One Martini backbone bead per residue (centre of mass of N, CA, C, O) as a GRO file, in nm:
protein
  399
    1UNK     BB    1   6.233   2.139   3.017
    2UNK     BB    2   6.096   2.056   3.283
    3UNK     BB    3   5.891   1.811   3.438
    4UNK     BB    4   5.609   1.881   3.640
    5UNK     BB    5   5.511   1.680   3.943
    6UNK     BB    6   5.202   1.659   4.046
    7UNK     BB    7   5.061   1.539   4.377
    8UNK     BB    8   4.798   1.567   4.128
    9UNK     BB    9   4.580   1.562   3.966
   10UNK     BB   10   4.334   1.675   3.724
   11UNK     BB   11   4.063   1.634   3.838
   12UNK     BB   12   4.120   1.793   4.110
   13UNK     BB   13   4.125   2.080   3.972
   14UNK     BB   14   3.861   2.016   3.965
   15UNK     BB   15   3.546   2.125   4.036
   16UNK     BB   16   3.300   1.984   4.206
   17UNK     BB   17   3.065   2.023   4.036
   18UNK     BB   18   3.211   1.871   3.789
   19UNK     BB   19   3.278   1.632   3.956
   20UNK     BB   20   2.983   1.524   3.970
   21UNK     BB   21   2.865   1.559   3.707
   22UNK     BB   22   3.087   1.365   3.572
   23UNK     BB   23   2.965   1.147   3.725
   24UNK     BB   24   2.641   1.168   3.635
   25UNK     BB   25   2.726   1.076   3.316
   26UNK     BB   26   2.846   0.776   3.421
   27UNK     BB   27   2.572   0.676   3.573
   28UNK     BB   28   2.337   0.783   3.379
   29UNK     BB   29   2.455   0.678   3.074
   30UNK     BB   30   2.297   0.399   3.064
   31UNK     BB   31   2.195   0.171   2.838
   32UNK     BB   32   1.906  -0.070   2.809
   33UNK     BB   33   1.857  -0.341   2.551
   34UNK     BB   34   1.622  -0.526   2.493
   35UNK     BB   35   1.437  -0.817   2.397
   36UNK     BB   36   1.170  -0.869   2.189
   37UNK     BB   37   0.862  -1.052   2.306
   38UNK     BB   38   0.711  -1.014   2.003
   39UNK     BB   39   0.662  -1.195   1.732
   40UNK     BB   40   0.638  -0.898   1.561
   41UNK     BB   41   0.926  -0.782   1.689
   42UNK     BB   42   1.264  -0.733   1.540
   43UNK     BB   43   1.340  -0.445   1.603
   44UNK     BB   44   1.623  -0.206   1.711
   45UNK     BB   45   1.734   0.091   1.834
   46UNK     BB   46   2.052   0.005   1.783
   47UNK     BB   47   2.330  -0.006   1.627
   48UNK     BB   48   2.607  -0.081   1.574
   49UNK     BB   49   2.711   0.219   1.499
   50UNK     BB   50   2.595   0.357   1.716
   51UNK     BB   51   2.690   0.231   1.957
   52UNK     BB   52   3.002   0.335   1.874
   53UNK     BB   53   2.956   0.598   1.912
   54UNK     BB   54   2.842   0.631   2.203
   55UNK     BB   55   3.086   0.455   2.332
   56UNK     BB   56   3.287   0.702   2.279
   57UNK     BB   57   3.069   0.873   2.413
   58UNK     BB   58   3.048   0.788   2.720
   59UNK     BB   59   2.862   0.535   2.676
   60UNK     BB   60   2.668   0.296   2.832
   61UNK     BB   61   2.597  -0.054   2.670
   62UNK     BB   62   2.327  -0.278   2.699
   63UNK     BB   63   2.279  -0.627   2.605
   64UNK     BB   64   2.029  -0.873   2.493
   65UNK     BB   65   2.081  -1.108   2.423
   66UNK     BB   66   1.936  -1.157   2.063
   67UNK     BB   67   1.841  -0.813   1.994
   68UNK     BB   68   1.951  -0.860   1.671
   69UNK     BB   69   1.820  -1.126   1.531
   70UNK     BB   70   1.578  -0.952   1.370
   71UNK     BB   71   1.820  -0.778   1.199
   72UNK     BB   72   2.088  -0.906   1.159
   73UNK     BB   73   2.226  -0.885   1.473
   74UNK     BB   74   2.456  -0.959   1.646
   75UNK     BB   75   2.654  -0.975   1.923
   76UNK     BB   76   2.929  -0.959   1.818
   77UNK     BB   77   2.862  -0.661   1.660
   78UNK     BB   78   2.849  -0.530   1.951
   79UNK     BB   79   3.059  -0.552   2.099
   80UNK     BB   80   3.299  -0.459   1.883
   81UNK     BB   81   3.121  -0.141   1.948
   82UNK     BB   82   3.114  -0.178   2.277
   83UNK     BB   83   2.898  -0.376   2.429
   84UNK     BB   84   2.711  -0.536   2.640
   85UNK     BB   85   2.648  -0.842   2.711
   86UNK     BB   86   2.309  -0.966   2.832
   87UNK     BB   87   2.138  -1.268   2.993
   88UNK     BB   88   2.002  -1.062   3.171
   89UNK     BB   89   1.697  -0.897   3.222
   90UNK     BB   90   1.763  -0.768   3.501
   91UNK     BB   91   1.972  -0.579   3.409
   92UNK     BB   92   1.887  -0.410   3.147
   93UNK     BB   93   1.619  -0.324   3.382
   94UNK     BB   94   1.830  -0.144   3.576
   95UNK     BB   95   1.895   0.086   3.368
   96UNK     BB   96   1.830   0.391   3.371
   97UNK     BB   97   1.804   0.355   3.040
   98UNK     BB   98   1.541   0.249   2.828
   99UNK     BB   99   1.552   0.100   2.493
  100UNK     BB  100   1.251   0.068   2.292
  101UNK     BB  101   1.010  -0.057   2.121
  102UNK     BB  102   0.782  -0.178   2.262
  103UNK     BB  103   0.612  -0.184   2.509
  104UNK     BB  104   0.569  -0.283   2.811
  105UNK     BB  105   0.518  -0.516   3.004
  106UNK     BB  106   0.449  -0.670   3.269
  107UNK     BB  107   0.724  -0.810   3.332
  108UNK     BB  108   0.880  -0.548   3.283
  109UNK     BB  109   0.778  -0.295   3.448
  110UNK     BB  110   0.846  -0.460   3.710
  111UNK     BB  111   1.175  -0.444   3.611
  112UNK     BB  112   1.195  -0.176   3.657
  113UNK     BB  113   1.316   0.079   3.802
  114UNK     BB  114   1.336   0.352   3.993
  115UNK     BB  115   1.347   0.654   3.795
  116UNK     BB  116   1.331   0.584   3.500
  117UNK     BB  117   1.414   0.576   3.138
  118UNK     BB  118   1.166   0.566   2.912
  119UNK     BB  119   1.188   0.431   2.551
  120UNK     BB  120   0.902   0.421   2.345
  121UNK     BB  121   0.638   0.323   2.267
  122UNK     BB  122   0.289   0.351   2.327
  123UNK     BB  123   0.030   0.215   2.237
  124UNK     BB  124  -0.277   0.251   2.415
  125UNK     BB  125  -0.371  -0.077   2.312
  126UNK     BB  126  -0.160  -0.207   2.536
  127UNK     BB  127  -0.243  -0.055   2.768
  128UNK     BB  128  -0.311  -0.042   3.065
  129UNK     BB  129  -0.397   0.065   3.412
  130UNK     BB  130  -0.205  -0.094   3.563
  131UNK     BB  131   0.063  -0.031   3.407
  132UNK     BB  132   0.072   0.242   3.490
  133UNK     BB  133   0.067   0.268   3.769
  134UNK     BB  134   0.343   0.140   3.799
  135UNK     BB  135   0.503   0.336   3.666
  136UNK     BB  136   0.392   0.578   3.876
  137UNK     BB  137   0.520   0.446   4.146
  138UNK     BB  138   0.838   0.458   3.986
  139UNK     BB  139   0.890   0.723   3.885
  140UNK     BB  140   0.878   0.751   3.539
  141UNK     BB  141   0.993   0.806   3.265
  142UNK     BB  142   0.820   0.863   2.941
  143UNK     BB  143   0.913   0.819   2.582
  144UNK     BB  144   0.759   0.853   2.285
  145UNK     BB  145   0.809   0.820   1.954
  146UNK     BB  146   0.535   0.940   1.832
  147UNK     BB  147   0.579   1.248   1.964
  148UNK     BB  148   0.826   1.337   1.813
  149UNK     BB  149   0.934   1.677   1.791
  150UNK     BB  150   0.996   1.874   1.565
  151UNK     BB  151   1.019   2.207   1.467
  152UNK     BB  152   0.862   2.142   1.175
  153UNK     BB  153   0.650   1.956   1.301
  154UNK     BB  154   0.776   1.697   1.275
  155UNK     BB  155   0.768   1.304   1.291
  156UNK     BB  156   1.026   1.145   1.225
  157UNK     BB  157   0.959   0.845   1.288
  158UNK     BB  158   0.670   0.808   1.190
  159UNK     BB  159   0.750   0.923   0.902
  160UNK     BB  160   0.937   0.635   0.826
  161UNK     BB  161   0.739   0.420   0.900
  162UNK     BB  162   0.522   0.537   0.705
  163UNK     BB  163   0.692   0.501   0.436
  164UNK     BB  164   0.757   0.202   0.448
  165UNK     BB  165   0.467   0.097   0.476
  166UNK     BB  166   0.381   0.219   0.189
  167UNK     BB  167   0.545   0.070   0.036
  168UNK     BB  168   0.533  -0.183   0.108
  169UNK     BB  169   0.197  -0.241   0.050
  170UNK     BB  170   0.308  -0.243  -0.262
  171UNK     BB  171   0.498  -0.472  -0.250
  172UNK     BB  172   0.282  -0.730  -0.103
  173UNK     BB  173   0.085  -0.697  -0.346
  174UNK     BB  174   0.251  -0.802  -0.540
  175UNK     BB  175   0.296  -1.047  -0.466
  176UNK     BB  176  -0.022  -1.129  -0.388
  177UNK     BB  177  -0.111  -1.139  -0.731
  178UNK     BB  178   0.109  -1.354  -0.770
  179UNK     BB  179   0.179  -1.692  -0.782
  180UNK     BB  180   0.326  -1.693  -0.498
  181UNK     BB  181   0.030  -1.708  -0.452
  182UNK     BB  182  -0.199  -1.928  -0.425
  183UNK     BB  183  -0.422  -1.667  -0.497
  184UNK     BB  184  -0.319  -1.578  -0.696
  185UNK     BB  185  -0.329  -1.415  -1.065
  186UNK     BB  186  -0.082  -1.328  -1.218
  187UNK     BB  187  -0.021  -1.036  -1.165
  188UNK     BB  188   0.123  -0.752  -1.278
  189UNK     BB  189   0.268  -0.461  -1.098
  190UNK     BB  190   0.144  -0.247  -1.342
  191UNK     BB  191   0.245  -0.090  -1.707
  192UNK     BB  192   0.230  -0.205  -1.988
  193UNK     BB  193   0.180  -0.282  -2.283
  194UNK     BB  194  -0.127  -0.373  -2.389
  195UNK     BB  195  -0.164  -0.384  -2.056
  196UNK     BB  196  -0.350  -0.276  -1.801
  197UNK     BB  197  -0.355  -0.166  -1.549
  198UNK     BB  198  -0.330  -0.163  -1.189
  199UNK     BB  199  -0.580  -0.148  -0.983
  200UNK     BB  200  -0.578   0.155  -0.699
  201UNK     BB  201  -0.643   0.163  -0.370
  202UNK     BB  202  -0.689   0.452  -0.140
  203UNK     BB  203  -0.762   0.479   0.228
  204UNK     BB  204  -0.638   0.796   0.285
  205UNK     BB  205  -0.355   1.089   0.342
  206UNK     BB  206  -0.129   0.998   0.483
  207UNK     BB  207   0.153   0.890   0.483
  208UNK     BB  208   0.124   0.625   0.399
  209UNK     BB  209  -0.082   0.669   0.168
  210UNK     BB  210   0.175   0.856  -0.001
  211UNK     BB  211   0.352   0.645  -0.047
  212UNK     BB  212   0.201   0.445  -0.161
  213UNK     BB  213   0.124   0.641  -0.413
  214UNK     BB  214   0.341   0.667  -0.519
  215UNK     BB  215   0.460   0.395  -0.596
  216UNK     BB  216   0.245   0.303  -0.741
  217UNK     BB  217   0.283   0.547  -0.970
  218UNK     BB  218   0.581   0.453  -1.065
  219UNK     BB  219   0.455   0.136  -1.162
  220UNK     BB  220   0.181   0.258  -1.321
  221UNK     BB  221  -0.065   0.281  -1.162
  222UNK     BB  222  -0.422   0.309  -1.111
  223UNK     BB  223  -0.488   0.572  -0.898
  224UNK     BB  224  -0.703   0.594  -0.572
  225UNK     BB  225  -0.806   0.844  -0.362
  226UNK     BB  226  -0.932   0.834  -0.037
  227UNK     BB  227  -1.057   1.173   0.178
  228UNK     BB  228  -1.172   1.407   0.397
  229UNK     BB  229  -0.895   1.534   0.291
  230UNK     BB  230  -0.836   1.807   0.055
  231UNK     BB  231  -0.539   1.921   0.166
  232UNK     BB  232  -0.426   1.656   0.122
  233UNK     BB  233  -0.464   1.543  -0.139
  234UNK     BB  234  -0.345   1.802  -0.281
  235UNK     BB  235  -0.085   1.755  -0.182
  236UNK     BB  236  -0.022   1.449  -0.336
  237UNK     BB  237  -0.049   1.568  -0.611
  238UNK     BB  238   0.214   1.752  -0.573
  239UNK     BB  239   0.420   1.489  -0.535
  240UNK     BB  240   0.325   1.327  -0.823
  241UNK     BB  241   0.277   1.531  -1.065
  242UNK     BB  242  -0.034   1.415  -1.140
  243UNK     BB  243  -0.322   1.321  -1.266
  244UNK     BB  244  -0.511   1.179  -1.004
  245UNK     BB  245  -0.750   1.000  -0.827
  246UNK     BB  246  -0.997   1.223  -0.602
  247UNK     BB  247  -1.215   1.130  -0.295
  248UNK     BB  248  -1.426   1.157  -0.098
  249UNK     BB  249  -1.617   0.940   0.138
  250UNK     BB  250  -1.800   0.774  -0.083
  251UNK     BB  251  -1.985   0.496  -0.112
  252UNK     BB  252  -2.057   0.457  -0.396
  253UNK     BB  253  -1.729   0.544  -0.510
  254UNK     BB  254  -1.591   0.324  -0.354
  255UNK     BB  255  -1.726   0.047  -0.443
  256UNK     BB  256  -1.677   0.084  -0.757
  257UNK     BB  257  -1.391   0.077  -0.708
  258UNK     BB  258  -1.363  -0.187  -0.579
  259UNK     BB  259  -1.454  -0.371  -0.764
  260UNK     BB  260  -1.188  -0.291  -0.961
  261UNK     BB  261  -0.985  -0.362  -0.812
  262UNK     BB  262  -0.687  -0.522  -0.738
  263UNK     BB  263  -0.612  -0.299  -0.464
  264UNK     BB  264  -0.659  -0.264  -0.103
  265UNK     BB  265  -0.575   0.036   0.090
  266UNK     BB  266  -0.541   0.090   0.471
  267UNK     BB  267  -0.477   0.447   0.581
  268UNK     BB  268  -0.575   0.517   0.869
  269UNK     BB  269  -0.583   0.709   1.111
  270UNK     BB  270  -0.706   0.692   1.455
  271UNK     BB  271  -0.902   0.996   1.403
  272UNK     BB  272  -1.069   0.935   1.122
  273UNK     BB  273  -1.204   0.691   1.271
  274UNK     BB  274  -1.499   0.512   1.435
  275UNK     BB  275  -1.515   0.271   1.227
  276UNK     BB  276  -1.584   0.121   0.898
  277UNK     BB  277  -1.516   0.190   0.533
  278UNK     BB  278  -1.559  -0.069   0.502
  279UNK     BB  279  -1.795  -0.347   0.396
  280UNK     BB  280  -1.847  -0.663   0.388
  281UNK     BB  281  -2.025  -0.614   0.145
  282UNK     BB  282  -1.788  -0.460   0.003
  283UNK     BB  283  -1.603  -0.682  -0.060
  284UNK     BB  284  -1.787  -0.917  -0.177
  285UNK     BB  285  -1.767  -0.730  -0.481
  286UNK     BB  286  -1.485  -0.819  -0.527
  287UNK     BB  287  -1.246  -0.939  -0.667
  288UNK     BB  288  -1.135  -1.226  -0.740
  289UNK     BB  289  -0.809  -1.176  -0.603
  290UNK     BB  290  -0.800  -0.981  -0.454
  291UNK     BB  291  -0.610  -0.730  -0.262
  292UNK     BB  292  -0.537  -0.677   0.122
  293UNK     BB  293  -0.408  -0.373   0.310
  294UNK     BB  294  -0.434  -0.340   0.632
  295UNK     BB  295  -0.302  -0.002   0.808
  296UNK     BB  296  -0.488   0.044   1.065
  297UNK     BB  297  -0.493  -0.212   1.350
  298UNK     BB  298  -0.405  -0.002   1.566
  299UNK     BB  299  -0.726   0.009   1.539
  300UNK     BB  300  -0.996  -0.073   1.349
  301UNK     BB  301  -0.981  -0.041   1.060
  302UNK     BB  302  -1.120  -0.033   0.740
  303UNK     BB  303  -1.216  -0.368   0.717
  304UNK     BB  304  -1.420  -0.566   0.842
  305UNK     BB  305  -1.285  -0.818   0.686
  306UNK     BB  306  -1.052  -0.789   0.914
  307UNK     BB  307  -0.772  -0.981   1.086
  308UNK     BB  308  -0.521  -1.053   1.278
  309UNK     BB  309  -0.187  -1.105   1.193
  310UNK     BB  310   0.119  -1.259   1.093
  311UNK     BB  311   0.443  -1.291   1.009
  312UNK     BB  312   0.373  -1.623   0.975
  313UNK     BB  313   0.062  -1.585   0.915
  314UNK     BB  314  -0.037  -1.309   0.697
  315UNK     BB  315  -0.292  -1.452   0.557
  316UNK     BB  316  -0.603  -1.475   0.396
  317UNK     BB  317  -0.944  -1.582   0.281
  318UNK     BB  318  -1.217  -1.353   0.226
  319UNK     BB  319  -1.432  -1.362  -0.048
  320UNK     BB  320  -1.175  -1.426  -0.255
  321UNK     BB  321  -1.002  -1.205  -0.062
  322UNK     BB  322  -0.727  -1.089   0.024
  323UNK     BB  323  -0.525  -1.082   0.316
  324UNK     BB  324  -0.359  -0.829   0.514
  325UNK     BB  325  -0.302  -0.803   0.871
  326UNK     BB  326  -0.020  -0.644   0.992
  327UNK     BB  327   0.050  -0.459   1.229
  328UNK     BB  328   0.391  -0.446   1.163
  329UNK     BB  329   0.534  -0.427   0.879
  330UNK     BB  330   0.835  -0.282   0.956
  331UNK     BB  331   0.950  -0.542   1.058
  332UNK     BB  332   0.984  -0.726   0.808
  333UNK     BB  333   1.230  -0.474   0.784
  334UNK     BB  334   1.382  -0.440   0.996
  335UNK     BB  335   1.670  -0.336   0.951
  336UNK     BB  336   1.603  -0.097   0.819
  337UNK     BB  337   1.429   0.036   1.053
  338UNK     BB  338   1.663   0.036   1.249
  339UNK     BB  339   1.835   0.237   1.107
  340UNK     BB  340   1.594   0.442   1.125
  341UNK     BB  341   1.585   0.477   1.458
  342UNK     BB  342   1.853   0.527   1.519
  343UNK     BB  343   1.932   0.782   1.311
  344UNK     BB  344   1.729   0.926   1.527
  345UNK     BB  345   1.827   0.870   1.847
  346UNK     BB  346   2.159   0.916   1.825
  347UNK     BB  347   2.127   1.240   1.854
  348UNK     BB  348   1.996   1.281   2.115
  349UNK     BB  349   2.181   1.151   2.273
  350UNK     BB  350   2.452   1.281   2.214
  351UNK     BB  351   2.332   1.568   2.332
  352UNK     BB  352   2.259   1.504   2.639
  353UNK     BB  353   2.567   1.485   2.782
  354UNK     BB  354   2.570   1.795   2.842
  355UNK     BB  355   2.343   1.821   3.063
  356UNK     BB  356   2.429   1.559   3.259
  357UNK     BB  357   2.136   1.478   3.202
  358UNK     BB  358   1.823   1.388   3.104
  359UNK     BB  359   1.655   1.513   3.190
  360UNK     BB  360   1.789   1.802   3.119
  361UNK     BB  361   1.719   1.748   2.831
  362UNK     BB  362   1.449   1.761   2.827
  363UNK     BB  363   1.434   2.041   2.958
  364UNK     BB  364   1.549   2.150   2.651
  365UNK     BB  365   1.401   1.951   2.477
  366UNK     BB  366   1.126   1.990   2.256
  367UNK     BB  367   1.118   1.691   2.111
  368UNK     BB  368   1.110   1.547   2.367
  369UNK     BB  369   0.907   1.715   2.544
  370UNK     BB  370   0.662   1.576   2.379
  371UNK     BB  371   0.714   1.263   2.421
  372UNK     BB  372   0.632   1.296   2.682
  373UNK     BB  373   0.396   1.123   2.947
  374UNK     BB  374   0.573   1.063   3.174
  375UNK     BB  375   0.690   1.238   3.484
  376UNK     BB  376   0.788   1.080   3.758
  377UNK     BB  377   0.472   0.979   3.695
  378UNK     BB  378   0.336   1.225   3.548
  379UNK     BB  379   0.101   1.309   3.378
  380UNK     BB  380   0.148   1.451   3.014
  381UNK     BB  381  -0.125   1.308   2.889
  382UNK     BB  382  -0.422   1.352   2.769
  383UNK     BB  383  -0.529   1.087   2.668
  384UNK     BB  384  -0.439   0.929   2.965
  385UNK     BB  385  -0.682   1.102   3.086
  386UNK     BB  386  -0.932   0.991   2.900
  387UNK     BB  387  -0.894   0.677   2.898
  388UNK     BB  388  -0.795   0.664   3.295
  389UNK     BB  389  -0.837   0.930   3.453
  390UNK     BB  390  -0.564   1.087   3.475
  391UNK     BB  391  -0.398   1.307   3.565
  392UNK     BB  392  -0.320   1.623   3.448
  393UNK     BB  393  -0.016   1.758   3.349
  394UNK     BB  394   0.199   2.017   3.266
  395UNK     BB  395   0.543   2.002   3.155
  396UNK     BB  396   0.569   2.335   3.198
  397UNK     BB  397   0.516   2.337   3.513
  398UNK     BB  398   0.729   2.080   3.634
  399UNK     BB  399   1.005   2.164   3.487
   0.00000   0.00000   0.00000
């Protein structure tokens, strides 16, 4: 049979609304990824391999040249992936979909053209209310990670970050014990035969606490856990598998535990408190080289004589105690991190494509619609009602 050649294309064809939809995929699922600019933040949001999915499935993905170097990922890496490496950050940032780790800042912010979707961290600590109204007045959509909630009410990113964090912070305490810290004692982390356990507290019962506790508990540690959470207490009991002491956070049994721990580890939620769980006098009593590992400070912390460190020179040393305080802990670990934020990430990109815009993804899908703070400009989150006193909209009455 003769091949029949018709005077027009397929996509003619299609009928008109289909093909603006298809243009409109091809125009707006467009990603631009920055190179993060704080000194503590290492990780970026897609890896090489998730980009070559992305960019098979119909995205084009823009990267801002070495923002995969502090996790180990070149540029070489991403062109090869499929992305386009750009060296001005004013392309990235034109990009009608922004996906960044950290906040952006006052000068990224300016950089966000109109009607733009950013997904990032929100971190409420680090934000303005100059830089807020600038992203309102330029009608963005801001995606918070933090707030990415699953069905069976899970928070996926924030889950994964902070099992990170708890192991991490079982791990750098084990180093800062060992003699490879100047100050530390020399003692091996866990427990070995005729050689006493090292006690560890743990003041806290989320996430972050519960993956500390399960850690130091496989490593041998005589673990305590602080938490005026009875019933997360209990989950934890149960996790563990064995009896391990659990305590409302009363200052007598505190303190007593803090005397003779080898390590304190503060891992409380934002919620948990709104002062500091330990006080200055109660590290004073604590053992020369005890280590202190505060994963709090993205709040107040848990313990007085915190204060914020880099991971450039991560510790000091008051009143005979070591500290550690990176409020960024899970950048330590980037390369993995960045894996994991990935492989969370890269199936909504995916399904997004769908709906032939991302607005359009976020109304049909509640775990994204969960993670907006603004729609368009319009504030659709509580706190920052409260923190801002800017009007808040319900998100499901706006779209």
């Amino acid at each position: 049979m003769n091949k029949i050649n018709y005077p027009f294309s397929k996509e003619q064809l299609i009928p008109q609304e289909e093909r603006l939809e298809l243009t409109q995929i091809k125009k707006e699922f467009i990603i631009g990824v920055p190179k993060e600019d704080s000194e503590n933040e290492k990780r970026i949001c897609l890896t090489p391999d998730s980009v070559s999915y992305l960019t098979s499935n119909d995205f084009k993905i823009n990267i801002e040249s070495g923002a995969g170097d502090g996790s180990n990922f070149t540029d070489l890496d991403y062109s090869e992936a499929g992305a386009i490496i750009v060296n001005n950050k004013e392309d990235i940032y034109n990009c009608p979909i922004i996906l960044k780790i950290a906040p952006p800042n006052e000068l990224e912010i300016n950089l966000i053209k109109q009607n733009s979707i950013l997904i990032s961290a929100l971190d409420l600590t680090e934000h303005s209310l100059n830089n807020l109204k600038v992203l309102i007045s330029k009608k963005i959509t801001c995606i918070a990670f933090e707030f990415i909630k699953e069905r069976d009410g899970s928070f996926p990113i924030v889950s994964q970050q902070s099992e990170i964090s708890g192991q991490a912070s079982v791990l750098i305490s084990s180093e800062l014990l060992s003699n490879t810290s100047n100050s530390g004692k020399g003692l091996f982390f866990g427990n070995l035969s005729g050689v006493p356990p090292t006690d560890v507290v743990i003041i806290g019962s989320e996430k972050v606490a519960e993956s500390a506790a399960i850690t130091a508990t496989k490593l041998g540690a005589r673990v305590k856990i602080f938490s005026n959470s009875i019933f997360r207490l209990n989950e934890i009991q149960k996790l563990i598998k064995k009896p391990i002491y659990t305590s409302t956070i009363q200052k007598k049994q505190l303190t007593k535990a803090l005397m003779r721990c080898d390590v304190a580890i503060g891992a409380l939620k934002d919620n948990e408190t709104t002062k500091h769980i330990v006080s200055e006098d109660m590290v004073m009593k604590m053992k020369k080289g005890a280590v202190i590992i505060d994963t709090s400070l993205d709040t107040i912390g848990a313990f007085e004589t915190s204060s914020i460190t880099s991971h450039d020179k991560p510790t000091f040393v008051k009143h005979e105690v070591i500290h550690y305080c990176v409020p960024n802990i899970t950048s330590r670990y980037s390369r993995t991190s960045s894996i994991c934020l990935s492989n969370i990430l890269t199936p909504y990109l995916i399904k997004s494509i769908k709906y032939g815009s991302f607005e359009n993804f976020i109304r049909n899908n509640n775990s994204l619609k969960n993670g907006v703070y603004l729609f368009n400009g319009l504030n659709t989150n509580k706190m920052i009602q409260e923190l801002f006193k800017i009007d808040y909209n319900n998100i499901n009455n706006i779209i």
